[in-house]
Short mmCIF file of C-alpha atoms in Angstrom, two decimals:
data_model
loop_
_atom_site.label_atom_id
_atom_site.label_comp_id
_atom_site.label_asym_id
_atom_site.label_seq_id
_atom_site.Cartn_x
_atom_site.Cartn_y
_atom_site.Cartn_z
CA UNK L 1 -58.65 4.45 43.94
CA UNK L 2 -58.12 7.63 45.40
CA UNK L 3 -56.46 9.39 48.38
CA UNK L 4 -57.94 11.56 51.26
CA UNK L 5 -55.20 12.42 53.52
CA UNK L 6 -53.32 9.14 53.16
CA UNK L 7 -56.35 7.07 52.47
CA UNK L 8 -57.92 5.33 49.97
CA UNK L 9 -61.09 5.18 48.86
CA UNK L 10 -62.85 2.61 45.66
CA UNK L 11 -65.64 5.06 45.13
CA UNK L 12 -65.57 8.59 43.75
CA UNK L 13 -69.04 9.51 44.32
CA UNK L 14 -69.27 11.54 47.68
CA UNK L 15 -73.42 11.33 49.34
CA UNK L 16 -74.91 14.37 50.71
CA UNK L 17 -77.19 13.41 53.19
CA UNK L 18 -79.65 16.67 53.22
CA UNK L 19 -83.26 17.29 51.85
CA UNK L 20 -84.23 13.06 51.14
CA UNK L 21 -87.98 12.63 51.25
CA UNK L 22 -87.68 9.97 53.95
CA UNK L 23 -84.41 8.46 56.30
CA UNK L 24 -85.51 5.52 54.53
CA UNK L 25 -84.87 6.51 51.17
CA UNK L 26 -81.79 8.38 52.36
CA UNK L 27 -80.90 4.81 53.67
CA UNK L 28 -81.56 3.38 50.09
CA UNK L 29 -79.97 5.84 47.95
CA UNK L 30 -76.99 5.74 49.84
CA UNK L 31 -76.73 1.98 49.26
CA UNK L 32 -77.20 1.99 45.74
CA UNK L 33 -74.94 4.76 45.11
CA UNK L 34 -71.80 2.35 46.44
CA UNK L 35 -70.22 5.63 48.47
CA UNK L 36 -68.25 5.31 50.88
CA UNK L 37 -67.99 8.99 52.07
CA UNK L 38 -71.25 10.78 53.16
CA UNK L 39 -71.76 14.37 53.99
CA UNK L 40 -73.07 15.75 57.39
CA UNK L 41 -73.65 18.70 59.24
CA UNK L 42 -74.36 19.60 63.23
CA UNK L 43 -77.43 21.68 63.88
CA UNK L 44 -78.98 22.73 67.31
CA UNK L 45 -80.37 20.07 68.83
CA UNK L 46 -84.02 20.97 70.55
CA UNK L 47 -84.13 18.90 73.91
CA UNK L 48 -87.93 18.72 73.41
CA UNK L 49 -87.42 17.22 69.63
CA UNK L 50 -83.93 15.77 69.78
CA UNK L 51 -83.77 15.16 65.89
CA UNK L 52 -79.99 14.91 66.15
CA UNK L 53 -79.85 11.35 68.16
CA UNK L 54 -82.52 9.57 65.23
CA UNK L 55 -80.15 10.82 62.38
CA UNK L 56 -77.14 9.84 64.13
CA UNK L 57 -78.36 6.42 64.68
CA UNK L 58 -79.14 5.90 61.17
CA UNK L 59 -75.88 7.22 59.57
CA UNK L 60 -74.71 4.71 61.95
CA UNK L 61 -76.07 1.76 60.38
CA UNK L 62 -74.79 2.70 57.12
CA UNK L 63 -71.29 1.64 57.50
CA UNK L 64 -69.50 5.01 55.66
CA UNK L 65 -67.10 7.18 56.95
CA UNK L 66 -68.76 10.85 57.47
CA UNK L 67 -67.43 14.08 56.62
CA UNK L 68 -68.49 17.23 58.43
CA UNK L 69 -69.16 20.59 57.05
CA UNK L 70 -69.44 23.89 58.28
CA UNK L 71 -72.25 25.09 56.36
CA UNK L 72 -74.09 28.10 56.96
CA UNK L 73 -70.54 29.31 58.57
CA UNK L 74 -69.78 33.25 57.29
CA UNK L 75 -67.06 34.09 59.46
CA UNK L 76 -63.62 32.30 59.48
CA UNK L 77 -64.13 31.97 63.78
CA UNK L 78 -67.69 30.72 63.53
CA UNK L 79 -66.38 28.22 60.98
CA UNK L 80 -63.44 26.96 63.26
CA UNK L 81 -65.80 26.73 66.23
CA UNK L 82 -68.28 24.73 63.99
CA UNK L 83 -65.36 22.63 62.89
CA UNK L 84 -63.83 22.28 66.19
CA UNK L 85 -67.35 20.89 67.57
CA UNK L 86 -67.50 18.71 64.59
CA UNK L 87 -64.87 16.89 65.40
CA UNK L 88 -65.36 15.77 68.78
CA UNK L 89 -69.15 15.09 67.79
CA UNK L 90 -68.69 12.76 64.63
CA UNK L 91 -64.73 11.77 66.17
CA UNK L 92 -62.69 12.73 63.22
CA UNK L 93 -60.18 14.90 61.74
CA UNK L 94 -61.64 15.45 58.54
CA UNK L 95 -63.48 18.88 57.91
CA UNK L 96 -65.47 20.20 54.45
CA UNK L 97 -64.49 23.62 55.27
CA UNK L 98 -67.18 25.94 54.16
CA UNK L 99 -66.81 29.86 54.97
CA UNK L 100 -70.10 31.14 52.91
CA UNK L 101 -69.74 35.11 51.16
CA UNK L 102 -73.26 35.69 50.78
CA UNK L 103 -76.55 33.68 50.88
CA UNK L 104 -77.58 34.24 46.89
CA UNK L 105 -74.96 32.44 45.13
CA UNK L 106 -73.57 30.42 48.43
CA UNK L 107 -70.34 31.19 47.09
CA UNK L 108 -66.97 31.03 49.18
CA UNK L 109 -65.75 33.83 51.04
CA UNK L 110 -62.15 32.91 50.36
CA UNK L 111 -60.24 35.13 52.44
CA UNK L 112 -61.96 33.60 55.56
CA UNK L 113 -61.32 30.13 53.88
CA UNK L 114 -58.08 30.40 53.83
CA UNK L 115 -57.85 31.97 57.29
CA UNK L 116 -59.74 29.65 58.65
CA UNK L 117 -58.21 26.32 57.10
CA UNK L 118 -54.68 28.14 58.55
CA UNK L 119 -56.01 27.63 62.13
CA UNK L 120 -57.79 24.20 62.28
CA UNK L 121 -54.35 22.89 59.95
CA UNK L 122 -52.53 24.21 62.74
CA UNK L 123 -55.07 22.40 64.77
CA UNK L 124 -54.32 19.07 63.30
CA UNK L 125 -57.42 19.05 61.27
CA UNK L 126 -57.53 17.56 58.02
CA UNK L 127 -59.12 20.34 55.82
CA UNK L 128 -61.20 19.55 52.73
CA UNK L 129 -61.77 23.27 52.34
CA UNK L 130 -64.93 24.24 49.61
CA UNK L 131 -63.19 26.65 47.31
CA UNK L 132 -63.91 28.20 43.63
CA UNK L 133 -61.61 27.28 40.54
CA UNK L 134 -59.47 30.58 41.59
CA UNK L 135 -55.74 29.53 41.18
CA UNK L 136 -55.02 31.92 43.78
CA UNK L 137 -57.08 30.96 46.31
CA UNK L 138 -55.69 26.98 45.61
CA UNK L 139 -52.28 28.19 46.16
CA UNK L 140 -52.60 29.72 49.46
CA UNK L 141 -54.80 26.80 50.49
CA UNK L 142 -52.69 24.07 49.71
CA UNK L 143 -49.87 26.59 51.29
CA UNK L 144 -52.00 26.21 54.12
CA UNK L 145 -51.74 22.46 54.53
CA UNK L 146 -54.57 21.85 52.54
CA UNK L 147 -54.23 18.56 50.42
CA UNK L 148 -57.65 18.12 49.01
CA UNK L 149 -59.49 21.24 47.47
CA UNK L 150 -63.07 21.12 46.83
CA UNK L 151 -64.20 23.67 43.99
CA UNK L 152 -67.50 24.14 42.94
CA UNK L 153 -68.77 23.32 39.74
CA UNK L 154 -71.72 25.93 39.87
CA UNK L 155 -73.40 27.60 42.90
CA UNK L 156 -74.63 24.84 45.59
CA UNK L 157 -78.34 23.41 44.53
CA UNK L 158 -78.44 25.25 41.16
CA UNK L 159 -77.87 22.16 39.12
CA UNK L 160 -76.26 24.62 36.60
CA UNK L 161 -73.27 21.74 36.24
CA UNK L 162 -69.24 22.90 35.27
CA UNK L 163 -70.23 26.80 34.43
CA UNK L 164 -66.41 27.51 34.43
CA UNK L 165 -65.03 24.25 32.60
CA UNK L 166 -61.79 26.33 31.17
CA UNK L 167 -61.07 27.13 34.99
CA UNK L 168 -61.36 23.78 36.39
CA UNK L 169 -59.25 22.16 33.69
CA UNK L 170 -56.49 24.55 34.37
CA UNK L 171 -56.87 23.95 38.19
CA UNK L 172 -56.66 20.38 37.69
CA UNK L 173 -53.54 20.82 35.18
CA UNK L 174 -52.45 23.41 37.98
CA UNK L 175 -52.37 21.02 40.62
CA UNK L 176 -51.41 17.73 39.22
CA UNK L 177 -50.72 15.88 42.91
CA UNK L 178 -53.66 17.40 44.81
CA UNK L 179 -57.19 15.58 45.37
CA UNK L 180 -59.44 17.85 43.76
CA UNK L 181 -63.63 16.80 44.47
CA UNK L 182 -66.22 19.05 42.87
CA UNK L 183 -67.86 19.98 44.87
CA UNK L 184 -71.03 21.88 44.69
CA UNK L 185 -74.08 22.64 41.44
CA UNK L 186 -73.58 19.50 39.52
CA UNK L 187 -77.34 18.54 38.48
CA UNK L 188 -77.16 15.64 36.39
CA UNK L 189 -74.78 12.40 35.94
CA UNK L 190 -73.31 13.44 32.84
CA UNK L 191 -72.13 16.83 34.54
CA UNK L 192 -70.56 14.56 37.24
CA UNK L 193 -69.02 12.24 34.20
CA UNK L 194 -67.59 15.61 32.36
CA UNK L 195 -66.54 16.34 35.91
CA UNK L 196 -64.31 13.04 35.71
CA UNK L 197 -63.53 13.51 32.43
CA UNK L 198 -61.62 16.41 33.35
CA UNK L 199 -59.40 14.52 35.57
CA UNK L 200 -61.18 15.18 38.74
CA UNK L 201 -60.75 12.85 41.66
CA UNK L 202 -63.85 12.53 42.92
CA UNK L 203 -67.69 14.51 42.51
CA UNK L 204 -69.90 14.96 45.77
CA UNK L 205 -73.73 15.13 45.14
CA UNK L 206 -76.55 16.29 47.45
CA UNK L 207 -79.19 18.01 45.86
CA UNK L 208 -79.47 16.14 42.53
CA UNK L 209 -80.24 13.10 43.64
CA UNK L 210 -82.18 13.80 46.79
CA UNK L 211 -84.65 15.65 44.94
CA UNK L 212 -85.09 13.27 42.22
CA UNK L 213 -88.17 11.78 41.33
CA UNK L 214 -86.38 8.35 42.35
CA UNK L 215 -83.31 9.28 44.35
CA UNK L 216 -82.41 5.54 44.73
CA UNK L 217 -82.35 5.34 40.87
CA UNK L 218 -80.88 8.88 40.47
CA UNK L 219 -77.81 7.65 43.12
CA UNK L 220 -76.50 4.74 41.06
CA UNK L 221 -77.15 6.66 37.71
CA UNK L 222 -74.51 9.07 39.24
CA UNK L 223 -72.15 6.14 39.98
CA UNK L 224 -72.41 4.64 36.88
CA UNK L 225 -71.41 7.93 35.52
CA UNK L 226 -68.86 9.20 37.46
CA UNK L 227 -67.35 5.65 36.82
CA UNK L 228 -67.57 5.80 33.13
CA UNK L 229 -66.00 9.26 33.35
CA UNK L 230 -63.36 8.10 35.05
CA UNK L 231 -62.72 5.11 32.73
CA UNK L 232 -63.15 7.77 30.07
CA UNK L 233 -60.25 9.72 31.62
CA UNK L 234 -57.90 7.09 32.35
CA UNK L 235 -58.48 5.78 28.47
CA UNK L 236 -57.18 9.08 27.45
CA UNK L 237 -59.57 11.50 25.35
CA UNK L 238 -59.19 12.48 21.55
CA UNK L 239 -58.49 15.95 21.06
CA UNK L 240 -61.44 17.52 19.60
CA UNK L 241 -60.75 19.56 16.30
CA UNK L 242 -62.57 22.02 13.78
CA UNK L 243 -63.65 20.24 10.96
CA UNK L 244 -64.01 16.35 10.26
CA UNK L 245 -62.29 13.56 9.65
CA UNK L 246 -63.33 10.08 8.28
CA UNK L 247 -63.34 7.28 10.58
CA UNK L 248 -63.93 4.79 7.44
CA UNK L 249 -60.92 4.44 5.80
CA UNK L 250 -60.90 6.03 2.73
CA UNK L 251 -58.66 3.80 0.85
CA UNK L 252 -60.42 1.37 -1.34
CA UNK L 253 -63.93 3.40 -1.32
CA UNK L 254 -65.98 2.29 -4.35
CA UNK L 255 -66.13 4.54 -7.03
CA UNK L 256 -63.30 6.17 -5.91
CA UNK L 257 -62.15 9.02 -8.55
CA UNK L 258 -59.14 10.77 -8.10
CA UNK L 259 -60.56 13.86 -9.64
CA UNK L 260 -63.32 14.26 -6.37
CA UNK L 261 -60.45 14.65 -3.67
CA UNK L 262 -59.35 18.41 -3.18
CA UNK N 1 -80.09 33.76 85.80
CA UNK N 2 -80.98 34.55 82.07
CA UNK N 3 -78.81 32.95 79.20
CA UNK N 4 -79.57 32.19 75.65
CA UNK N 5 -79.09 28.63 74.55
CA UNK N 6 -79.19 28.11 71.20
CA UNK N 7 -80.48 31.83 70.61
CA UNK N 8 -83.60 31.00 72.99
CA UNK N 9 -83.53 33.04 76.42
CA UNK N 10 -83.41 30.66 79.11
CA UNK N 11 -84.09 30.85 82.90
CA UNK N 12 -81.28 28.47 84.61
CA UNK N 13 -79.66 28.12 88.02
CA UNK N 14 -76.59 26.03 86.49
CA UNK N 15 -73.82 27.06 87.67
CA UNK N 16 -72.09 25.45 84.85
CA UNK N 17 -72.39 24.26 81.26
CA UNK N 18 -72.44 20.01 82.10
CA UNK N 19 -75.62 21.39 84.88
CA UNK N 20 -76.85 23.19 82.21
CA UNK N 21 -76.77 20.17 79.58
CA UNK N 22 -78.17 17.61 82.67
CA UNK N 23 -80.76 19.53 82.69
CA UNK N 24 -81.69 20.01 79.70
CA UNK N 25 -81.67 15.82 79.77
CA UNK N 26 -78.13 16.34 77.13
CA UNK N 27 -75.67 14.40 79.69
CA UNK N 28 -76.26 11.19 77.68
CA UNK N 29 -77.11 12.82 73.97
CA UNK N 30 -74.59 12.98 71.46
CA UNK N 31 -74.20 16.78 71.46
CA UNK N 32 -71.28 19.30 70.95
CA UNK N 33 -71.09 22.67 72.94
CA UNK N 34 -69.91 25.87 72.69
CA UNK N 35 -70.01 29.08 74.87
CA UNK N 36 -69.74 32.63 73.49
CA UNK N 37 -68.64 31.42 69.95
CA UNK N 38 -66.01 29.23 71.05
CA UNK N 39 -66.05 25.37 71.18
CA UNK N 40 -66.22 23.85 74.63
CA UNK N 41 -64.80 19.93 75.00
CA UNK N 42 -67.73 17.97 76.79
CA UNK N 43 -64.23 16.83 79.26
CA UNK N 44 -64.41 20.73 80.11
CA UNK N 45 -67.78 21.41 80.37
CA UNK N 46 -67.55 20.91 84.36
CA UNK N 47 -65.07 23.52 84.37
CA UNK N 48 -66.46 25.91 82.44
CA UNK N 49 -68.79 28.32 84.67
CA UNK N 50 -71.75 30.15 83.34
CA UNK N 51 -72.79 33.82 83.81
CA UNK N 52 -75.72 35.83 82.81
CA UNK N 53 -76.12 36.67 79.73
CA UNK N 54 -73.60 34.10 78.54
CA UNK N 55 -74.67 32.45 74.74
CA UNK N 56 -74.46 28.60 74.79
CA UNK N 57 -74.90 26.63 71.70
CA UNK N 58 -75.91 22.47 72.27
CA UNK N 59 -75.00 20.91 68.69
CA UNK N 60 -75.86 17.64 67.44
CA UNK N 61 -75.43 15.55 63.92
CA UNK N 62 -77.75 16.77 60.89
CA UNK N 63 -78.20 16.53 57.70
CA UNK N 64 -76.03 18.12 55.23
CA UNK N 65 -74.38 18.49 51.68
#
């Protein structure tokens, strides 16, 4: 179990809900990944089209809680506006906080982050701001009020998986009480097992299993691995070391001469 | 009057952002608004008057990561 603001939660597999070949499959993966938490975003809604009503009906049916980000948001305003719709559309407190620096690497701008998490904390909003592994950046968040961080593994979509591994470890030794989800670039089930490995609380996935060859298959291969990480974690890893060391026992070895041990 | 909704220039004689919405066929949708970049509770829309030029923004619930 883990805790989002004061509640817990059985799964540690976060669904996006973006880019799915069909609702239907979206329907499907979601199912078989056993999440309890899905990903959503608001968009303009065309009064000719009205694509928004069909998609909220559907997320509907699934049973999971959402949480709404604020992608595409540069500036800290436009991302409290965004968040401040969000809430009254999907009725809840929780916002993924994302305040974008530029569209190549979809990186966060993190002065704007922290800005804006200030005002919607202040707001009563419960941030889950989209951060980097910057220590820095952590502090004055959870300073903030924030009390889940989301750092990226790699930039969003590029399936590159934990590209700073040194940095996350030390933000996850750095911030032993906090909720920490990776976030973003994790492209295969045994990045999102490293992930929890680590220590990590939780992994959200869009892109890697939407655009899958078999996204139903490809969303419980990620929660089979992000619970085997975790199991992996909680059993406590060996340290790894330089050179080896015999896991036969050496004592009693046939034709065993002392003269061959150095 | 001429306002942009949703970065489209409309042609409206609503007076105010719920006219607006009703006549866009919104009163019923499950849609967030905003005015000028800042959020607009759809308990205020009534109140909130709307002037040439003004930018509105109708939201509703997408797809995302």
């Amino acid at each position: 179990m883990f805790e989002i603001y004061g509640e817990r939660f059985t799964s540690r597999l976060l669904l996006g809900t973006a880019q799915y070949p069909s609702p239907a499959t979206l329907k499907e993966a979601v199912e078989a990944s056993s999440a309890e938490i899905v990903t959503v975003s608001l968009r303009r809604e065309s009064a000719r089209m009205r694509a928004g009503q069909g998609f909220w009906e559907l997320i509907e049916q699934l049973g999971v809680r959402v949480l709404p980000n604020t992608a595409g948001c540069h500036t800290a305003k436009e991302a409290v506006a965004t968040a401040e719709m969000a809430r009254e559309l999907f009725d809840t407190p929780w916002v993924k906080l994302e305040v974008i620096a530029n569209d190549d690497t979809l990186q966060p701008e993190l002065f704007g982050l922290v800005e804006a998490a200030s005002i919607l904390v202040a707001q009563g909003f419960q941030v889950l701001p989209y951060t980097t592994e910057d220590l820095s950046a952590a502090e004055r968040l959870a300073s903030a009020g924030c009390r889940v961080l989301m750092p990226w593994a790699s930039p969003i979509g590029s399936a590159r998986g934990l590209i700073n591994r040194d940095g996350l470890k030390t933000l996850r030794a750095y911030f032993p009480d906090t909720t920490l989800i990776i976030d973003a670039g994790i492209g295969a089930p045994s990045q999102a097992a490293e992930a929890m490995e680590l220590g990590y609380d939780a992994v959200l996935v869009n892109t890697a299993v939407a655009k899958a060859g078999d996204p139903v298959k490809m969303a419980e291969a990620f929660a089979r691995a992000i619970e085997a990480g975790r199991l992996g974690f909680e059993a406590g890893l060996i340290e790894p070391r330089d050179m080896a060391s015999p896991s036969t026992p050496v004592a009693g070895t046939p034709f065993f001469k002392i003269d061959r041990v150095s | 009057m001429q306002i942009l909704v949703n970065g489209e220039p409309v042609a409206t004689d609503a007076c105010t952002l719920a006219e607006l919405c009703a006549t866009l066929g919104f009163t019923q949708a499950k849609v967030a608004t905003a005015v000028n970049g800042c959020f607009v509770a759809s308990a205020r829309r009534g109140l909130t008057p709307l002037a040439p030029k003004d930018e509105v923004e109708i939201v509703a619930p997408r797809q995302g990561g």
